[in-house]
Short mmCIF file of C-alpha atoms in Angstrom, two decimals:
data_model
loop_
_atom_site.label_atom_id
_atom_site.label_comp_id
_atom_site.label_asym_id
_atom_site.label_seq_id
_atom_site.Cartn_x
_atom_site.Cartn_y
_atom_site.Cartn_z
CA MET A 274 88.30 114.19 30.15
CA LYS A 275 90.62 115.15 27.26
CA GLN A 276 91.02 111.83 25.46
CA HIS A 277 91.91 113.00 21.96
CA THR A 278 95.49 113.27 20.79
CA ASP A 279 95.37 116.91 19.70
CA TYR A 280 96.15 118.23 23.15
CA TYR A 281 97.33 121.68 21.98
CA ASP A 282 94.64 122.17 19.28
CA ILE A 283 97.16 121.77 16.46
CA ASP A 284 94.29 121.03 14.08
CA SER A 285 93.53 124.75 14.17
CA TYR A 286 96.73 125.33 12.15
CA PHE A 287 95.54 123.17 9.25
CA THR A 288 93.48 124.23 6.25
CA GLU A 289 90.28 122.43 5.29
CA GLU A 290 92.13 120.79 2.41
CA GLN A 291 94.91 119.53 4.68
CA LEU A 292 92.37 118.11 7.13
CA LEU A 293 90.51 116.47 4.25
CA ILE A 294 93.70 114.71 3.10
CA ARG A 295 94.49 113.57 6.64
CA ASN A 296 90.97 112.38 7.39
CA ALA A 297 90.53 110.60 4.05
CA THR A 298 93.83 108.78 4.55
CA ARG A 299 92.86 107.88 8.12
CA ALA A 300 89.52 106.50 6.93
CA TRP A 301 91.18 104.37 4.23
CA VAL A 302 93.71 102.97 6.71
CA HIS A 303 90.95 102.16 9.21
CA ARG A 304 88.78 100.52 6.55
CA ASP A 305 91.27 98.69 4.32
CA ILE A 306 94.55 98.28 6.23
CA LYS A 307 93.90 97.71 9.92
CA PRO A 308 91.55 94.70 9.46
CA THR A 309 94.16 92.72 7.49
CA ILE A 310 97.60 94.05 8.39
CA GLU A 311 98.13 91.45 11.10
CA TYR A 312 97.78 88.69 8.51
CA TYR A 313 100.41 90.23 6.23
CA THR A 314 102.74 90.80 9.17
CA GLN A 315 102.42 87.25 10.45
CA THR A 316 102.92 85.79 6.96
CA ALA A 317 105.68 88.28 6.03
CA SER A 318 103.85 89.12 2.82
CA THR A 319 102.69 92.21 0.95
CA SER A 320 99.24 92.77 -0.53
CA LYS A 321 99.10 93.25 -4.29
CA ASP A 322 96.23 95.70 -3.74
CA TRP A 323 98.12 98.24 -1.63
CA SER A 324 99.90 99.97 -4.50
CA LYS A 325 96.74 100.54 -6.55
CA GLN A 326 94.86 101.70 -3.47
CA LEU A 327 97.65 104.10 -2.49
CA ALA A 328 97.62 105.58 -5.98
CA ALA A 329 93.84 106.01 -5.77
CA ILE A 330 94.03 108.08 -2.55
CA GLY A 331 96.93 110.24 -3.76
CA GLY A 332 99.60 108.29 -1.93
CA TYR A 333 102.00 108.54 -4.86
CA GLY A 334 103.32 111.95 -5.84
CA LEU A 335 101.42 114.20 -3.45
CA ILE A 336 104.19 116.84 -3.56
CA ILE A 337 105.03 116.36 -7.27
CA PRO A 338 103.71 119.09 -9.65
CA THR A 339 100.44 118.39 -11.44
CA GLU A 340 102.03 118.71 -14.89
CA TYR A 341 103.85 115.47 -14.16
CA GLY A 342 100.82 113.60 -12.84
CA GLY A 343 101.31 114.55 -9.20
CA PHE A 344 99.03 116.55 -6.94
CA GLY A 345 101.12 119.66 -6.31
CA MET A 346 100.35 119.67 -2.60
CA ASP A 347 102.36 121.17 0.25
CA TYR A 348 104.70 119.36 2.62
CA LEU A 349 102.33 119.72 5.56
CA SER A 350 99.69 117.74 3.66
CA TYR A 351 102.33 115.17 2.79
CA GLY A 352 103.39 114.88 6.42
CA LEU A 353 99.81 114.39 7.59
CA MET A 354 99.34 111.64 5.01
CA MET A 355 102.53 109.88 6.15
CA GLN A 356 101.33 110.10 9.76
CA GLU A 357 98.06 108.39 8.94
CA LEU A 358 99.59 105.73 6.69
CA GLU A 359 101.99 104.66 9.43
CA ARG A 360 99.15 104.43 11.93
CA GLY A 361 98.19 101.45 9.80
CA ASP A 362 101.68 100.03 9.41
CA THR A 363 105.18 101.09 8.47
CA ALA A 364 104.96 98.94 5.32
CA ILE A 365 102.18 101.15 3.96
CA ARG A 366 104.02 104.39 4.63
CA VAL A 367 107.26 102.94 3.24
CA MET A 368 105.57 101.97 -0.02
CA SER A 369 104.21 105.49 -0.38
CA SER A 370 107.28 107.43 0.69
CA ILE A 371 109.76 105.38 -1.37
CA GLN A 372 107.66 106.09 -4.44
CA THR A 373 107.24 109.81 -3.68
CA SER A 374 110.20 110.97 -1.57
CA LEU A 375 112.90 108.89 -3.21
CA VAL A 376 111.94 107.67 -6.67
CA MET A 377 109.66 110.41 -8.02
CA TYR A 378 111.59 113.15 -6.26
CA SER A 379 114.87 111.92 -7.80
CA ILE A 380 113.42 112.06 -11.31
CA TRP A 381 111.69 115.40 -10.69
CA GLN A 382 114.87 117.03 -9.40
CA PHE A 383 117.54 115.39 -11.53
CA GLY A 384 115.82 113.94 -14.58
CA SER A 385 115.48 115.37 -18.06
CA GLU A 386 112.14 116.73 -19.22
CA GLU A 387 111.71 113.59 -21.30
CA GLN A 388 112.34 111.37 -18.26
CA LYS A 389 109.89 113.37 -16.15
CA GLN A 390 107.16 113.09 -18.77
CA LYS A 391 107.82 109.40 -19.30
CA TYR A 392 108.03 108.12 -15.73
CA LEU A 393 106.35 110.48 -13.27
CA PRO A 394 102.72 110.09 -14.47
CA LEU A 395 103.09 106.29 -14.50
CA LEU A 396 104.56 106.32 -10.99
CA ALA A 397 101.81 108.63 -9.73
CA SER A 398 99.09 106.36 -11.13
CA GLY A 399 100.69 103.26 -9.66
CA GLU A 400 101.24 101.70 -13.09
CA LEU A 401 104.92 101.61 -12.17
CA LEU A 402 106.37 100.82 -8.75
CA GLY A 403 109.83 102.10 -7.86
CA SER A 404 112.73 101.39 -5.54
CA PHE A 405 115.76 103.45 -4.48
CA GLY A 406 119.23 101.91 -4.41
CA LEU A 407 121.83 103.68 -2.29
CA THR A 408 122.84 101.44 0.66
CA GLU A 409 125.28 98.60 -0.08
CA PRO A 410 126.31 95.46 1.84
CA ASN A 411 129.45 97.20 3.15
CA PHE A 412 128.37 100.84 3.03
CA GLY A 413 125.50 102.34 4.98
CA SER A 414 126.31 105.48 6.95
CA ASN A 415 129.34 106.06 4.69
CA ALA A 416 127.40 105.75 1.44
CA SER A 417 129.84 108.03 -0.36
CA ASP A 418 132.39 105.19 -0.27
CA MET A 419 130.09 102.96 -2.33
CA HIS A 420 131.57 100.33 -4.63
CA CYS A 421 128.70 100.21 -7.12
CA ASN A 422 130.00 101.75 -10.33
CA PHE A 423 129.19 102.34 -13.97
CA LYS A 424 130.85 103.31 -17.20
CA ILE A 425 129.59 104.51 -20.56
CA VAL A 426 130.42 102.22 -23.47
CA GLU A 427 129.17 103.69 -26.75
CA ASP A 428 125.41 104.11 -26.22
CA LYS A 429 125.17 101.86 -23.14
CA ILE A 430 125.60 102.19 -19.37
CA ILE A 431 127.40 99.21 -17.83
CA ILE A 432 126.73 98.80 -14.07
CA ASN A 433 128.55 96.59 -11.57
CA GLY A 434 127.89 96.16 -7.86
CA SER A 435 125.04 95.55 -5.46
CA LYS A 436 122.57 97.42 -3.29
CA LEU A 437 121.13 96.04 -0.04
CA TRP A 438 118.14 96.77 2.22
CA ILE A 439 116.17 98.11 -0.71
CA GLY A 440 112.44 98.66 -0.20
CA ASN A 441 110.16 97.27 -2.94
CA ALA A 442 113.25 95.51 -4.35
CA SER A 443 111.75 92.44 -5.98
CA HIS A 444 108.44 94.13 -6.87
CA ALA A 445 109.78 97.29 -8.49
CA ASP A 446 109.40 98.10 -12.17
CA ILE A 447 112.12 100.75 -11.97
CA ALA A 448 114.95 101.44 -9.53
CA ILE A 449 116.82 104.69 -8.96
CA VAL A 450 120.36 103.37 -8.52
CA TRP A 451 123.21 105.58 -7.33
CA ALA A 452 126.66 104.58 -8.56
CA LYS A 453 130.09 106.05 -9.26
CA ASN A 454 131.18 106.90 -12.78
CA GLU A 455 134.72 106.60 -14.11
CA GLN A 456 135.55 110.02 -12.66
CA ASN A 457 134.46 108.76 -9.21
CA LYS A 458 131.40 111.03 -9.31
CA VAL A 459 128.12 109.66 -7.92
CA GLN A 460 125.16 109.86 -10.27
CA GLY A 461 121.67 108.41 -10.40
CA ILE A 462 120.46 105.95 -13.02
CA ILE A 463 116.89 104.94 -13.85
CA VAL A 464 116.95 101.16 -14.14
CA GLU A 465 114.00 99.51 -15.84
CA THR A 466 114.17 96.12 -14.17
CA ALA A 467 112.63 94.29 -17.14
CA ASN A 468 114.99 95.90 -19.65
CA ILE A 469 118.48 95.34 -18.22
CA SER A 470 120.79 92.39 -18.70
CA ASN A 471 122.59 90.42 -15.98
CA PHE A 472 120.45 91.91 -13.21
CA THR A 473 118.96 89.99 -10.29
CA THR A 474 116.95 90.74 -7.16
CA ALA A 475 116.66 88.71 -3.98
CA LYS A 476 114.16 89.16 -1.18
CA ILE A 477 115.55 89.34 2.37
CA GLU A 478 113.81 86.61 4.36
CA ASN A 479 113.27 85.97 8.08
CA LYS A 480 113.01 89.62 9.16
CA TRP A 481 111.56 90.38 12.59
CA SER A 482 110.81 93.96 11.51
CA PHE A 483 109.22 95.50 8.40
CA ARG A 484 107.63 92.09 7.93
CA ALA A 485 104.86 93.31 5.62
CA SER A 486 107.34 95.26 3.50
CA ASN A 487 109.24 93.81 0.55
CA THR A 488 112.95 94.35 1.25
CA GLY A 489 115.78 92.96 -0.81
CA GLU A 490 119.05 93.19 -2.72
CA LEU A 491 119.81 94.44 -6.23
CA THR A 492 122.80 92.88 -8.00
CA PHE A 493 124.43 94.11 -11.21
CA ASP A 494 127.02 92.07 -13.11
CA ASN A 495 128.09 93.98 -16.21
CA SER A 496 124.44 94.94 -16.50
CA ALA A 497 123.71 96.96 -19.62
CA LEU A 498 121.03 99.57 -20.23
CA ASP A 499 120.50 102.53 -22.51
CA LYS A 500 122.68 105.60 -21.95
CA GLY A 501 119.54 107.73 -21.86
CA GLN A 502 118.65 106.28 -18.45
CA LEU A 503 121.27 108.41 -16.68
CA LEU A 504 119.94 111.20 -14.44
CA GLU A 505 122.26 113.71 -16.06
CA LYS A 506 121.46 116.56 -13.65
CA SER A 507 122.74 114.47 -10.73
CA ALA A 508 126.34 115.31 -9.96
CA SER A 509 127.35 114.05 -6.50
CA ILE A 510 126.40 112.04 -3.43
CA LYS A 511 124.76 115.23 -2.11
CA ASP A 512 122.02 114.79 -4.69
CA ALA A 513 121.22 111.33 -3.32
CA TYR A 514 121.23 112.78 0.19
CA SER A 515 118.78 115.51 -0.87
CA CYS A 516 116.31 112.75 -1.74
CA LEU A 517 116.94 111.10 1.63
CA ASN A 518 116.02 114.39 3.30
CA ILE A 519 112.51 114.08 1.87
CA GLY A 520 112.44 110.45 2.97
CA ARG A 521 113.52 111.36 6.49
CA TYR A 522 110.82 114.00 6.62
CA ALA A 523 108.30 111.26 5.86
CA VAL A 524 109.80 109.04 8.58
CA ALA A 525 109.48 111.84 11.13
CA TRP A 526 105.77 112.22 10.45
CA GLY A 527 105.20 108.48 10.11
CA SER A 528 106.77 107.81 13.50
CA LEU A 529 104.35 110.30 14.97
CA GLY A 530 101.55 108.18 13.52
CA ILE A 531 102.90 105.10 15.31
CA ALA A 532 103.00 106.99 18.60
CA LEU A 533 99.43 108.21 18.16
CA ASP A 534 98.17 104.70 17.42
CA CYS A 535 99.96 103.23 20.44
CA TYR A 536 98.81 106.00 22.77
CA GLU A 537 95.17 105.76 21.69
CA THR A 538 95.26 101.99 22.10
CA ALA A 539 96.78 102.25 25.59
CA LEU A 540 94.39 104.98 26.70
CA GLN A 541 91.33 103.03 25.63
CA TYR A 542 92.64 99.83 27.20
CA ALA A 543 93.45 101.59 30.48
CA ASN A 544 89.91 102.94 30.72
CA GLU A 545 88.34 99.56 29.96
CA ARG A 546 90.62 97.18 31.87
CA ILE A 547 89.28 96.57 35.39
CA GLN A 548 91.63 95.48 38.18
CA PHE A 549 90.87 95.57 41.91
CA GLY A 550 87.38 96.79 41.10
CA LYS A 551 88.23 99.87 38.99
CA PRO A 552 89.82 100.83 35.65
CA ILE A 553 93.60 100.71 35.68
CA ALA A 554 93.49 104.28 34.32
CA SER A 555 92.55 105.36 37.85
CA TYR A 556 95.94 104.32 39.24
CA GLN A 557 98.72 106.88 39.58
CA LEU A 558 101.43 104.91 37.80
CA ILE A 559 99.22 104.34 34.75
CA GLN A 560 98.25 108.02 34.66
CA LYS A 561 101.94 108.92 34.86
CA LYS A 562 102.66 106.79 31.81
CA LEU A 563 99.74 108.22 29.84
CA ALA A 564 100.53 111.81 30.80
CA GLU A 565 104.16 111.45 29.77
CA MET A 566 103.14 109.79 26.51
CA ILE A 567 100.80 112.59 25.43
CA THR A 568 103.34 115.21 26.51
CA GLU A 569 106.05 113.73 24.29
CA ILE A 570 103.60 113.26 21.42
CA THR A 571 102.50 116.89 21.67
CA LYS A 572 106.10 118.12 21.57
CA ALA A 573 106.73 115.98 18.48
CA GLN A 574 103.57 117.32 16.85
CA LEU A 575 104.76 120.89 17.33
CA LEU A 576 108.24 120.01 16.04
CA SER A 577 106.78 118.30 12.98
CA TYR A 578 104.40 121.15 12.24
CA GLN A 579 107.17 123.76 12.35
CA LEU A 580 109.38 121.57 10.17
CA ALA A 581 106.56 121.39 7.61
CA VAL A 582 106.28 125.19 7.68
CA LEU A 583 110.01 125.45 7.00
CA MET A 584 109.82 122.84 4.24
CA ASP A 585 107.01 124.70 2.49
CA ALA A 586 108.98 127.95 2.77
CA GLN A 587 112.06 126.13 1.36
CA LYS A 588 113.96 127.09 4.51
CA ALA A 589 114.38 123.69 6.19
CA THR A 590 117.96 122.48 6.58
CA HIS A 591 119.10 118.87 6.45
CA ALA A 592 120.09 119.20 10.13
CA GLN A 593 116.56 120.26 11.09
CA ILE A 594 115.14 117.28 9.23
CA SER A 595 117.64 115.00 10.99
CA MET A 596 116.59 116.35 14.39
CA ALA A 597 112.91 115.66 13.69
CA LYS A 598 113.59 112.16 12.39
CA ARG A 599 115.77 111.26 15.37
CA ASN A 600 113.45 112.82 17.95
CA ASN A 601 110.22 111.39 16.61
CA VAL A 602 111.45 107.84 16.12
CA ALA A 603 112.93 107.74 19.63
CA MET A 604 109.76 109.28 21.04
CA ALA A 605 107.58 106.71 19.26
CA GLN A 606 109.77 103.90 20.56
CA GLU A 607 109.32 105.05 24.17
CA VAL A 608 105.57 105.56 23.72
CA ALA A 609 105.22 102.08 22.22
CA LYS A 610 107.19 100.53 25.09
CA GLU A 611 104.99 102.23 27.68
CA ALA A 612 101.85 101.20 25.80
CA ARG A 613 103.07 97.61 25.83
CA GLN A 614 103.48 97.83 29.61
CA ILE A 615 99.97 99.23 30.07
CA LEU A 616 98.45 96.42 28.03
CA GLY A 617 100.34 93.78 30.01
CA GLY A 618 100.31 90.37 28.38
CA MET A 619 97.82 91.51 25.76
CA GLY A 620 100.43 93.94 24.49
CA ILE A 621 102.41 91.16 22.82
CA THR A 622 99.45 89.67 20.95
CA GLY A 623 98.23 90.35 17.45
CA GLU A 624 94.92 91.61 18.84
CA TYR A 625 96.64 94.94 19.38
CA PRO A 626 99.14 96.84 17.17
CA ILE A 627 101.75 97.59 19.84
CA MET A 628 104.26 94.79 19.30
CA ARG A 629 104.05 95.13 15.53
CA HIS A 630 104.82 98.85 15.81
CA LEU A 631 107.67 98.14 18.23
CA MET A 632 109.26 95.70 15.81
CA ASN A 633 109.02 98.22 12.98
CA LEU A 634 110.54 100.93 15.16
CA GLU A 635 113.61 98.75 15.64
CA THR A 636 114.27 99.30 11.95
CA LEU A 637 113.23 102.95 11.85
CA ILE A 638 115.77 103.84 14.56
CA THR A 639 118.58 103.02 12.08
CA TYR A 640 116.65 103.49 8.82
CA GLN A 641 117.74 106.31 6.49
CA GLY A 642 120.48 107.27 8.91
CA THR A 643 121.12 105.79 12.35
CA HIS A 644 119.99 107.47 15.55
CA GLU A 645 123.62 108.25 16.38
CA MET A 646 124.47 109.65 12.94
CA HIS A 647 121.54 112.06 13.13
CA LEU A 648 122.72 113.13 16.57
CA LEU A 649 126.15 113.91 15.12
CA ILE A 650 124.57 115.86 12.27
CA THR A 651 122.97 118.09 14.90
CA GLY A 652 126.29 118.24 16.76
CA LYS A 653 128.14 119.42 13.66
CA ASP A 654 125.44 121.98 12.92
CA ILE A 655 125.64 123.61 16.35
CA THR A 656 129.43 123.45 16.82
CA GLY A 657 130.72 123.71 13.29
CA ILE A 658 132.93 120.67 13.95
CA ASN A 659 132.52 117.39 12.09
CA ALA A 660 132.79 114.51 14.59
CA ILE A 661 131.95 111.78 12.08
#
C-alpha cells in the first residue's frame, strides 16, 4: 500500500541539504504551528512568536546572499520550505515569502549597497518585519495605472496615495512602496513606518480567508521621508513585477503544501472511518477520489521541481512561473474540495485542516495575479498576442 505522497520518488532528486531544510521546516510546523493554528484562525489573530521562530529556522532570506545576512540557498530549497510552511497554514508561508520574495528581494535587486547592508541583515534576523505595497483600492491586475505618487522636494520624498490588501500591513517596521514619480515612472521606496509623517495603517477586519494573517491598508497624505529611501535602481513597473515573480513561485510551492496536507488527512481518515462494516477507503468512489488527488499532486510536484531547476539556472520565464502558480492553486483547490467530501461532516470542523485550507485557497486563486490573468499570460506567451 503506497500511502506516502512521493508517488514518483521525487525525493531522489533532492540533495541531503535540501531534504534537511524541508524536514526541519516540516518538524517545526508539526511541533509549533499545527497545535495552535486553529486558535489563531478562529480568533483572526497572529502570533507574536511566529516571526522570531521563522527567522530562527531560516524562513527569512533563504535565497539572499550570505554577505547580507541571508543563507545563499537555491530556489529548490526555498520552494520546499514554502511547501512545508503552507502545510501549517497560508499565514505562515505568507509571512515568510513577503519578507523574502518581496521585501528583501526588492532591496537586494534594486537597493544601494548602503541600503542592502542596513536593512537585509535586520530583515533576515527578524528584527525588522516588512510589507510590500503595490495593489491599490482601484488597481489590482492593472497595477501600472496606480495613483500612488511621489515627488522629490529638496532632500525629502513626499508620497500621496494608498495601498490595499497589504500583508503584514499594521505590523511592519518597513514597507516597500511602489509609486509613480513626476515623470510617471514607477519606483520603489523603503518606508520606515516609524519615521514618516502623515502615514496611517488600518487592518482589514471580518475576513473569511487569510484569517491568521495580518492584512491591511497603507495611507499616505503628503507623507515625508528622507530622499535616501528611494530604491534608485528601480526604474519601472516591471521591477515590481520581477519581485512578484518570486512571490508567485512561493505561492506555487505553498499551494502544493496545502494539497499534500489535505490528501494525507483524507487518506488517513478514509482508512480509519468505518461504514457498513469496513473502511470507506475500500469503496470505489472513495478510491477514485484519492487516486485522482495523488495523480494531480504528482503532476504538480513534477511541474514545481522543473520550475525550480529553471529558476536556479536563471532560465525561468515569468510565463512559466504564472503557469505553475495557476496550476498548483487550482489543483490544491480541487484536492481540498475532494478531501472535504471524503471527511463528510467532519470536514467542516476545526478538528481537521480542510476547511481552513479551502478558505485560504479562495484568496490564493486571485492573490498575486488572478487565475484568469495568469491564464492570459500563458495565452500571450504561446500566441504572441496580448489579449489583456
